[in-house]
Coordinates of N, CA and C in Angstrom, one line a residue:
M3 N 0.9 -1.2 0.0 CA 0.0 0.0 0.0 C 0.9 1.2 0.0
P4 N 0.6 2.2 -0.9 CA 1.4 3.4 -0.9 C 1.3 4.2 0.4
D5 N 2.4 5.0 0.6 CA 2.4 5.8 1.9 C 1.7 7.1 1.6
P6 N 0.6 7.4 2.5 CA -0.2 8.6 2.2 C 0.5 9.9 2.6
T7 N 1.6 9.8 3.3 CA 2.2 11.0 3.7 C 2.9 11.6 2.6
P8 N 2.6 12.9 2.2 CA 3.3 13.5 1.0 C 4.7 13.7 1.3
G9 N 5.5 13.7 0.2 CA 6.9 13.9 0.3 C 7.2 15.4 0.4
P10 N 8.4 15.7 0.5 CA 8.8 17.1 0.6 C 8.6 17.9 -0.6
D11 N 8.6 17.2 -1.8 CA 8.4 18.0 -3.1 C 7.0 18.0 -3.5
E12 N 6.1 17.3 -2.9 CA 4.7 17.3 -3.4 C 3.9 18.6 -3.1
N13 N 4.0 19.2 -1.9 CA 3.3 20.4 -1.5 C 4.1 21.3 -0.6
P14 N 5.0 22.1 -1.2 CA 5.9 22.9 -0.3 C 5.2 23.9 0.5
A15 N 4.1 24.5 0.0 CA 3.5 25.5 0.7 C 2.9 25.0 2.0
E16 N 2.4 23.7 1.9 CA 1.7 23.2 3.1 C 2.8 22.8 4.1
N17 N 4.0 22.5 3.6 CA 5.1 22.1 4.5 C 5.8 23.3 5.1
A18 N 5.5 24.6 4.6 CA 6.2 25.8 5.2 C 5.7 26.1 6.6
P19 N 6.6 26.5 7.4 CA 6.3 26.7 8.8 C 5.4 28.0 8.9
G20 N 4.4 28.0 9.8 CA 3.5 29.1 10.0 C 4.2 30.2 10.7
P21 N 3.6 31.4 10.6 CA 4.2 32.6 11.3 C 4.2 32.4 12.8
S22 N 5.2 32.9 13.4 CA 5.4 32.8 14.8 C 4.8 34.0 15.5
A23 N 4.2 33.8 16.6 CA 3.6 35.0 17.3 C 4.6 35.9 17.7
G24 N 5.7 35.5 18.4 CA 6.8 36.3 18.8 C 6.3 37.4 19.8
T25 N 7.2 38.3 20.2 CA 6.9 39.4 21.1 C 6.2 40.5 20.4
P26 N 5.6 41.5 21.2 CA 4.9 42.7 20.5 C 5.8 43.5 19.7
D27 N 7.1 43.8 20.2 CA 8.0 44.6 19.5 C 8.4 43.9 18.2
E28 N 8.6 42.6 18.2 CA 8.9 41.9 17.0 C 7.8 42.0 16.0
Q29 N 6.5 41.9 16.5 CA 5.4 42.0 15.6 C 5.3 43.3 14.9
R30 N 5.5 44.4 15.7 CA 5.5 45.8 15.1 C 6.6 46.0 14.1
A31 N 7.8 45.4 14.3 CA 8.9 45.5 13.4 C 8.6 44.7 12.1
Q32 N 7.8 43.6 12.2 CA 7.6 42.8 11.0 C 6.4 43.4 10.2
D33 N 5.5 44.2 10.9 CA 4.3 44.7 10.2 C 4.7 46.1 9.6
P34 N 4.9 46.2 8.3 CA 5.3 47.6 7.8 C 4.2 48.6 7.8
G35 N 3.0 48.2 8.0 CA 1.9 49.2 7.9 C 1.6 49.8 9.3
T36 N 2.3 49.3 10.3 CA 2.0 49.8 11.6 C 3.2 50.7 12.1
G37 N 2.9 52.0 12.3 CA 4.0 53.0 12.7 C 4.1 53.0 14.2
P38 N 5.1 53.8 14.7 CA 5.2 53.9 16.2 C 4.1 54.7 16.7
Q39 N 3.5 54.3 17.8 CA 2.4 55.0 18.5 C 3.0 56.1 19.4
E40 N 2.2 57.2 19.6 CA 2.6 58.3 20.5 C 2.5 57.7 21.9
E41 N 3.5 58.1 22.7 CA 3.5 57.7 24.1 C 2.4 58.4 24.8
A42 N 1.7 57.8 25.6 CA 0.6 58.5 26.4 C 1.1 59.0 27.6
G43 N 0.7 60.3 27.9 CA 1.1 60.9 29.2 C 0.3 60.5 30.3
P44 N 0.3 61.2 31.4 CA -0.5 60.9 32.5 C -2.0 61.0 32.2
E45 N -2.7 60.1 32.7 CA -4.2 60.0 32.5 C -4.5 59.8 31.0
G46 N -3.6 59.3 30.3 CA -3.9 58.9 28.9 C -3.8 60.1 27.9
L47 N -3.2 61.3 28.3 CA -3.0 62.4 27.4 C -1.7 62.3 26.6
T48 N -1.8 62.7 25.3 CA -0.7 62.6 24.4 C 0.1 63.9 24.6
V49 N 1.3 64.0 23.9 CA 2.1 65.2 23.9 C 1.4 66.4 23.2
D50 N 0.7 66.1 22.1 CA 0.0 67.1 21.4 C -1.2 67.7 22.3
D51 N -1.8 66.8 23.0 CA -2.9 67.3 23.9 C -2.3 68.3 25.0
I52 N -1.2 67.9 25.5 CA -0.6 68.8 26.6 C -0.1 70.1 26.0
L53 N 0.5 70.1 24.8 CA 1.0 71.4 24.2 C -0.2 72.3 23.8
S54 N -1.3 71.7 23.4 CA -2.4 72.5 22.9 C -3.4 73.0 24.0
T55 N -3.1 72.6 25.2 CA -3.9 73.0 26.4 C -3.7 74.5 26.6
P56 N -4.8 75.4 26.7 CA -4.6 76.8 26.9 C -4.0 77.1 28.3
Q57 N -3.3 78.2 28.4 CA -2.6 78.6 29.7 C -3.7 79.1 30.6
S58 N -3.5 78.8 31.9 CA -4.5 79.2 32.9 C -4.3 80.7 33.2
T59 N -5.3 81.3 33.8 CA -5.3 82.8 34.1 C -4.1 83.1 35.1
D60 N -3.9 82.3 36.1 CA -2.9 82.5 37.1 C -1.5 82.5 36.4
A61 N -1.3 81.5 35.5 CA 0.0 81.4 34.8 C 0.2 82.5 33.9
G62 N -0.8 83.0 33.2 CA -0.7 84.2 32.3 C -0.3 85.4 33.1
S63 N -1.0 85.6 34.3 CA -0.7 86.8 35.1 C 0.7 86.7 35.6
A64 N 1.2 85.6 36.0 CA 2.5 85.4 36.5 C 3.5 85.8 35.4
D65 N 3.3 85.3 34.1 CA 4.2 85.6 33.0 C 4.2 87.1 32.7
A66 N 3.0 87.8 32.8 CA 2.9 89.2 32.5 C 3.7 90.0 33.6
G67 N 3.5 89.6 34.9 CA 4.2 90.2 35.9 C 5.7 90.1 35.8
A68 N 6.2 88.9 35.4 CA 7.6 88.7 35.2 C 8.1 89.6 34.1
A69 N 7.4 89.7 33.0 CA 7.8 90.6 31.9 C 7.9 92.0 32.3
A70 N 6.9 92.5 33.0 CA 6.9 93.9 33.5 C 8.0 94.1 34.4
A71 N 8.3 93.1 35.3 CA 9.5 93.3 36.2 C 10.8 93.4 35.5
E72 N 10.9 92.7 34.4 CA 12.1 92.8 33.6 C 12.2 94.0 32.6
G73 N 11.1 94.8 32.6 CA 11.1 96.0 31.8 C 10.8 95.7 30.3
E74 N 10.1 94.6 30.1 CA 9.8 94.2 28.7 C 8.4 94.5 28.3
D75 N 7.7 95.4 29.0 CA 6.3 95.8 28.6 C 6.3 96.7 27.4
P76 N 6.0 96.2 26.2 CA 6.0 97.1 25.1 C 5.0 98.2 25.1
S77 N 3.8 98.0 25.8 CA 2.8 99.1 25.9 C 3.3 100.3 26.7
A78 N 4.0 100.0 27.8 CA 4.5 101.1 28.6 C 5.6 101.9 27.8
A79 N 6.4 101.2 27.1 CA 7.5 101.9 26.4 C 6.9 102.7 25.3
L80 N 5.9 102.2 24.6 CA 5.2 103.0 23.5 C 4.5 104.2 24.0
A81 N 3.9 104.1 25.2 CA 3.2 105.2 25.8 C 4.2 106.3 26.2
E82 N 5.3 105.9 26.7 CA 6.3 106.9 27.1 C 6.9 107.6 25.9
E83 N 7.1 106.8 24.8 CA 7.6 107.4 23.6 C 6.6 108.4 23.0
R84 N 5.3 108.1 23.0 CA 4.3 109.1 22.5 C 4.2 110.3 23.4
L85 N 4.3 110.1 24.7 CA 4.3 111.3 25.6 C 5.5 112.2 25.4
E86 N 6.6 111.6 25.1 CA 7.8 112.5 24.9 C 7.6 113.2 23.5
E87 N 7.0 112.6 22.5 CA 6.8 113.3 21.3 C 5.8 114.4 21.5
L88 N 4.8 114.2 22.3 CA 3.8 115.3 22.5 C 4.5 116.5 23.3
R89 N 5.4 116.2 24.2 CA 6.1 117.3 24.9 C 6.9 118.1 24.0
R90 N 7.6 117.4 23.1 CA 8.5 118.0 22.1 C 7.7 118.9 21.1
L91 N 6.5 118.4 20.7 CA 5.7 119.2 19.8 C 5.1 120.4 20.5
Q92 N 4.8 120.3 21.8 CA 4.3 121.4 22.6 C 5.3 122.5 22.7
A93 N 6.6 122.1 23.0 CA 7.7 123.1 23.1 C 7.9 123.8 21.8
E94 N 7.9 123.0 20.7 CA 8.1 123.7 19.4 C 6.9 124.6 19.1
F95 N 5.7 124.3 19.5 CA 4.6 125.2 19.2 C 4.7 126.5 20.1
V96 N 5.2 126.4 21.3 CA 5.3 127.6 22.2 C 6.4 128.5 21.6
N97 N 7.5 127.9 21.1 CA 8.6 128.6 20.5 C 8.1 129.3 19.3
F98 N 7.4 128.6 18.5 CA 6.8 129.2 17.2 C 5.9 130.4 17.6
K99 N 5.1 130.3 18.6 CA 4.2 131.3 19.0 C 4.9 132.6 19.4
H100 N 6.0 132.4 20.2 CA 6.8 133.5 20.7 C 7.5 134.2 19.6
R101 N 8.1 133.4 18.7 CA 8.8 133.9 17.5 C 7.9 134.7 16.6
T102 N 6.6 134.2 16.4 CA 5.7 134.9 15.6 C 5.3 136.2 16.2
A103 N 5.1 136.2 17.5 CA 4.8 137.5 18.2 C 5.9 138.5 18.1
R104 N 7.1 138.1 18.2 CA 8.3 139.0 18.1 C 8.3 139.6 16.6
E105 N 8.2 138.7 15.7 CA 8.2 139.1 14.3 C 7.1 140.1 14.0
K106 N 5.9 139.9 14.5 CA 4.8 140.8 14.3 C 5.0 142.1 14.9
E107 N 5.6 142.2 16.1 CA 5.9 143.4 16.7 C 7.0 144.2 16.0
Q108 N 8.0 143.5 15.5 CA 9.1 144.1 14.7 C 8.5 144.7 13.4
L109 N 7.6 144.0 12.7 CA 7.0 144.4 11.5 C 6.2 145.7 11.8
R110 N 5.4 145.7 12.9 CA 4.6 146.9 13.2 C 5.5 148.1 13.5
T111 N 6.6 147.8 14.1 CA 7.6 148.9 14.4 C 8.2 149.5 13.2
F112 N 8.5 148.7 12.2 CA 9.1 149.2 11.0 C 8.1 149.9 10.1
V113 N 6.9 149.4 10.1 CA 5.8 150.1 9.3 C 5.5 151.4 9.9
T114 N 5.4 151.5 11.2 CA 5.2 152.8 11.9 C 6.3 153.7 11.7
G115 N 7.6 153.2 11.7 CA 8.7 154.1 11.5 C 8.8 154.6 10.1
D116 N 8.4 153.8 9.1 CA 8.4 154.3 7.7 C 7.4 155.3 7.5
L117 N 6.2 155.2 8.2 CA 5.2 156.2 8.1 C 5.6 157.5 8.8
L118 N 6.3 157.3 9.9 CA 6.8 158.5 10.6 C 7.8 159.3 9.8
Q119 N 8.7 158.6 9.1 CA 9.7 159.3 8.3 C 9.0 160.2 7.2
T120 N 7.9 159.8 6.7 CA 7.2 160.7 5.7 C 6.6 161.9 6.4
L121 N 6.3 161.8 7.7 CA 5.7 162.9 8.5 C 6.7 163.8 9.2
L122 N 8.0 163.5 9.1 CA 9.0 164.3 9.8 C 9.0 165.8 9.4
P123 N 8.9 166.1 8.2 CA 8.8 167.6 7.8 C 7.6 168.3 8.5
V124 N 6.5 167.5 8.6 CA 5.3 168.1 9.3 C 5.6 168.4 10.8
F125 N 6.3 167.4 11.4 CA 6.6 167.7 12.8 C 7.6 168.8 13.0
D126 N 8.5 169.0 12.0 CA 9.5 170.1 12.1 C 8.7 171.4 12.0
D127 N 7.7 171.5 11.1 CA 6.9 172.7 11.0 C 6.1 173.0 12.2
I128 N 5.6 171.9 12.8 CA 4.8 172.1 14.1 C 5.7 172.6 15.2
D129 N 6.9 172.1 15.3 CA 7.8 172.6 16.3 C 8.2 174.0 16.1
A130 N 8.4 174.4 14.8 CA 8.8 175.8 14.5 C 7.6 176.7 14.8
A131 N 6.4 176.3 14.5 CA 5.3 177.2 14.8 C 5.0 177.3 16.2
R132 N 5.2 176.2 17.0 CA 5.0 176.3 18.4 C 6.1 177.2 19.1
Q133 N 7.3 177.1 18.7 CA 8.3 178.0 19.2 C 8.1 179.4 18.9
A134 N 7.5 179.7 17.7 CA 7.2 181.1 17.3 C 5.9 181.6 18.0
G135 N 5.2 180.7 18.7 CA 3.9 181.2 19.4 C 2.7 181.1 18.5
D136 N 2.8 180.4 17.3 CA 1.6 180.4 16.4 C 0.6 179.3 16.8
L137 N 1.0 178.4 17.6 CA 0.2 177.2 18.0 C -0.3 177.2 19.4
T138 N -0.4 178.4 20.0 CA -0.9 178.5 21.4 C -2.3 178.2 21.5
D139 N -3.1 178.5 20.5 CA -4.6 178.3 20.5 C -5.1 178.2 19.1
G140 N -6.3 177.8 18.9 CA -6.9 177.7 17.6 C -7.0 176.3 17.1
P141 N -7.7 176.1 15.9 CA -7.9 174.8 15.4 C -6.6 174.1 14.9
F142 N -5.6 174.9 14.4 CA -4.4 174.2 14.0 C -3.6 173.7 15.2
A143 N -3.7 174.4 16.3 CA -3.0 173.8 17.5 C -3.7 172.5 18.0
A144 N -5.0 172.5 17.9 CA -5.7 171.3 18.3 C -5.4 170.1 17.3
I145 N -5.3 170.4 16.0 CA -4.9 169.3 15.1 C -3.5 168.8 15.3
A146 N -2.6 169.7 15.6 CA -1.2 169.3 15.9 C -1.1 168.4 17.2
N147 N -1.9 168.8 18.2 CA -1.8 168.0 19.4 C -2.4 166.7 19.2
K148 N -3.5 166.6 18.5 CA -4.2 165.3 18.2 C -3.2 164.4 17.4
L149 N -2.5 165.0 16.4 CA -1.6 164.1 15.6 C -0.5 163.6 16.5
E150 N 0.0 164.4 17.4 CA 1.1 163.9 18.3 C 0.6 162.8 19.2
E151 N -0.6 163.0 19.7 CA -1.2 162.0 20.7 C -1.4 160.7 20.0
I152 N -1.9 160.7 18.7 CA -2.1 159.4 18.0 C -0.8 158.7 17.8
L153 N 0.3 159.4 17.4 CA 1.6 158.7 17.2 C 2.2 158.3 18.5
V154 N 2.0 159.0 19.6 CA 2.5 158.6 20.9 C 1.9 157.2 21.3
R155 N 0.6 157.1 21.0 CA -0.1 155.8 21.3 C 0.4 154.7 20.5
Q156 N 1.0 155.0 19.3 CA 1.6 154.0 18.4 C 3.0 153.7 18.8
G157 N 3.6 154.3 19.9 CA 4.9 154.0 20.3 C 5.9 155.1 20.0
L158 N 5.5 156.2 19.5 CA 6.4 157.3 19.2 C 7.0 157.9 20.4
T159 N 8.3 158.1 20.4 CA 9.0 158.8 21.5 C 9.9 159.9 21.0
R160 N 9.8 161.1 21.5 CA 10.6 162.2 21.1 C 12.0 162.1 21.7
I161 N 13.0 162.4 21.0 CA 14.4 162.3 21.5 C 14.9 163.8 21.5
G162 N 15.6 164.1 22.6 CA 16.3 165.4 22.7 C 15.6 166.3 23.7
A163 N 16.4 166.6 24.8 CA 15.9 167.5 25.8 C 17.1 168.1 26.5
V164 N 17.0 169.4 26.9 CA 18.1 170.0 27.5 C 18.4 169.3 28.9
G165 N 19.7 169.0 29.1 CA 20.1 168.4 30.3 C 20.3 166.9 30.2
E166 N 20.0 166.3 29.0 CA 20.2 164.9 28.8 C 21.7 164.6 28.7
K167 N 22.2 163.5 29.1 CA 23.5 163.0 28.8 C 23.7 162.8 27.4
F168 N 24.8 163.3 26.8 CA 25.0 163.1 25.4 C 25.2 161.6 25.1
D169 N 24.5 161.1 24.1 CA 24.6 159.8 23.7 C 24.7 159.7 22.1
P170 N 25.8 159.3 21.6 CA 26.0 159.4 20.1 C 25.0 158.4 19.4
N171 N 24.4 157.5 20.1 CA 23.4 156.6 19.5 C 22.1 157.3 19.2
V172 N 21.8 158.3 19.9 CA 20.5 159.0 19.7 C 20.7 160.5 19.5
H173 N 21.9 161.0 19.7 CA 22.1 162.4 19.5 C 23.1 162.7 18.4
E174 N 22.9 163.7 17.7 CA 23.9 164.2 16.7 C 24.4 165.5 17.1
A175 N 25.7 165.6 17.5 CA 26.3 166.8 18.0 C 26.6 167.7 16.8
V176 N 26.0 168.9 16.8 CA 26.2 169.9 15.8 C 27.2 170.9 16.2
L177 N 27.3 171.3 17.4 CA 28.2 172.2 17.9 C 28.5 172.0 19.4
Q178 N 29.5 172.6 19.9 CA 29.8 172.6 21.3 C 29.6 174.0 21.9
Q179 N 29.0 174.1 23.0 CA 28.6 175.4 23.6 C 29.1 175.5 25.0
P180 N 30.0 176.5 25.3 CA 30.5 176.7 26.6 C 29.3 177.3 27.4
T181 N 29.0 176.7 28.5 CA 27.9 177.2 29.4 C 28.0 176.6 30.8
S182 N 27.5 177.3 31.7 CA 27.5 176.8 33.1 C 26.1 176.4 33.5
E183 N 25.1 176.4 32.6 CA 23.7 176.1 33.0 C 23.6 174.6 33.1
V184 N 24.3 173.8 32.4 CA 24.3 172.3 32.5 C 25.7 171.8 32.6
E185 N 25.8 170.5 33.0 CA 27.1 169.9 33.2 C 27.8 169.7 31.8
P186 N 29.1 169.6 31.8 CA 29.7 169.2 30.5 C 29.3 167.9 30.0
D187 N 29.3 167.8 28.7 CA 28.9 166.5 28.0 C 27.4 166.3 28.1
Q188 N 26.6 167.3 28.5 CA 25.2 167.2 28.5 C 24.6 168.1 27.3
V189 N 23.4 167.8 27.0 CA 22.7 168.6 25.9 C 22.4 170.0 26.4
S190 N 22.9 171.0 25.8 CA 22.7 172.4 26.2 C 21.6 173.0 25.3
M191 N 21.4 172.5 24.1 CA 20.4 173.1 23.2 C 19.9 172.0 22.2
V192 N 18.6 172.0 21.9 CA 18.1 171.1 21.0 C 17.8 171.9 19.7
L193 N 18.5 171.6 18.6 CA 18.3 172.3 17.4 C 17.2 171.6 16.5
R194 N 17.1 170.3 16.6 CA 16.0 169.6 15.9 C 15.7 168.3 16.7
S195 N 14.4 168.1 16.9 CA 14.0 166.9 17.7 C 14.3 165.6 16.9
G196 N 14.6 164.6 17.7 CA 14.7 163.3 17.1 C 13.5 162.4 17.5
F197 N 13.3 161.3 16.9 CA 12.2 160.4 17.1 C 12.6 159.0 17.1
R198 N 11.9 158.2 18.0 CA 12.2 156.8 18.1 C 10.9 156.0 18.2
I199 N 10.8 154.9 17.5 CA 9.7 154.0 17.6 C 10.2 152.7 18.3
G200 N 9.8 152.5 19.5 CA 10.3 151.3 20.3 C 11.8 151.5 20.5
E201 N 12.6 150.5 20.0 CA 14.0 150.6 20.1 C 14.7 151.1 18.9
R202 N 13.9 151.4 17.9 CA 14.4 151.9 16.6 C 14.5 153.4 16.6
V203 N 15.6 153.9 16.3 CA 15.8 155.4 16.2 C 15.5 155.7 14.8
V204 N 14.4 156.5 14.6 CA 14.0 156.9 13.2 C 14.9 158.1 12.8
R205 N 15.1 159.0 13.7 CA 16.0 160.1 13.4 C 16.7 160.6 14.7
P206 N 18.0 160.7 14.7 CA 18.6 161.3 15.9 C 18.4 162.8 16.1
A207 N 18.5 163.2 17.3 CA 18.2 164.6 17.6 C 19.5 165.4 17.3
Q208 N 19.4 166.6 16.7 CA 20.5 167.5 16.5 C 20.6 168.4 17.7
V209 N 21.8 168.4 18.4 CA 21.9 169.1 19.7 C 23.2 169.8 19.7
A210 N 23.3 170.7 20.7 CA 24.5 171.3 21.1 C 25.0 170.7 22.4
V211 N 26.3 170.4 22.5 CA 26.8 169.8 23.7 C 27.6 170.8 24.5
A212 N 27.3 170.8 25.8 CA 27.9 171.7 26.7 C 29.3 171.3 27.0
I213 N 30.2 172.4 27.1 CA 31.6 172.1 27.6 C 31.9 173.1 28.7
A214 N 32.9 172.9 29.4 CA 33.3 173.8 30.5 C 33.7 175.1 30.0
E215 N 33.3 176.2 30.7 CA 33.7 177.6 30.3 C 35.2 177.8 30.6

């Protein structure tokens, strides 16, 4: 009777040894479709779960306090920078305002001085008429007085009076006069009045300067 047991060449697939169970690590290494699994943290949380968890209020406050203590608060630095810019702009505006006021006053002085220069012959005639006694009373005397009052309110100042100390900046010495009525180097006679608007001398006064007899 033939032997029913197949030989080694009759069915090799059936004679191949089956897969061995082996250890879990060996099974994962043998299975190419199975990748490494993330390690679970405490209470079954993964690393991604822990990193994506929002920060608590106390922890955020502690971090903000630490940043402020280290001087790293960007809001405070920005506010200080804006405040400094406002102070600088305010100082520039005050300087501009003062400079504009000075320039305005200087312009007014020059305009008034130029107007006065055109009226100097009229003032000379008024002084001559007053010295001659022609303007003691009457309508012309009133007009001359009103004209002088208007210009005085605009800053007009008359230069030249007997007894003043001679000043070459405002006086023009025409002659020297020996006299004992005033001290030497003082104005002994005013030949023609001078005028000044503010600090600007429109015309110096022509005077005689006293010298010792």
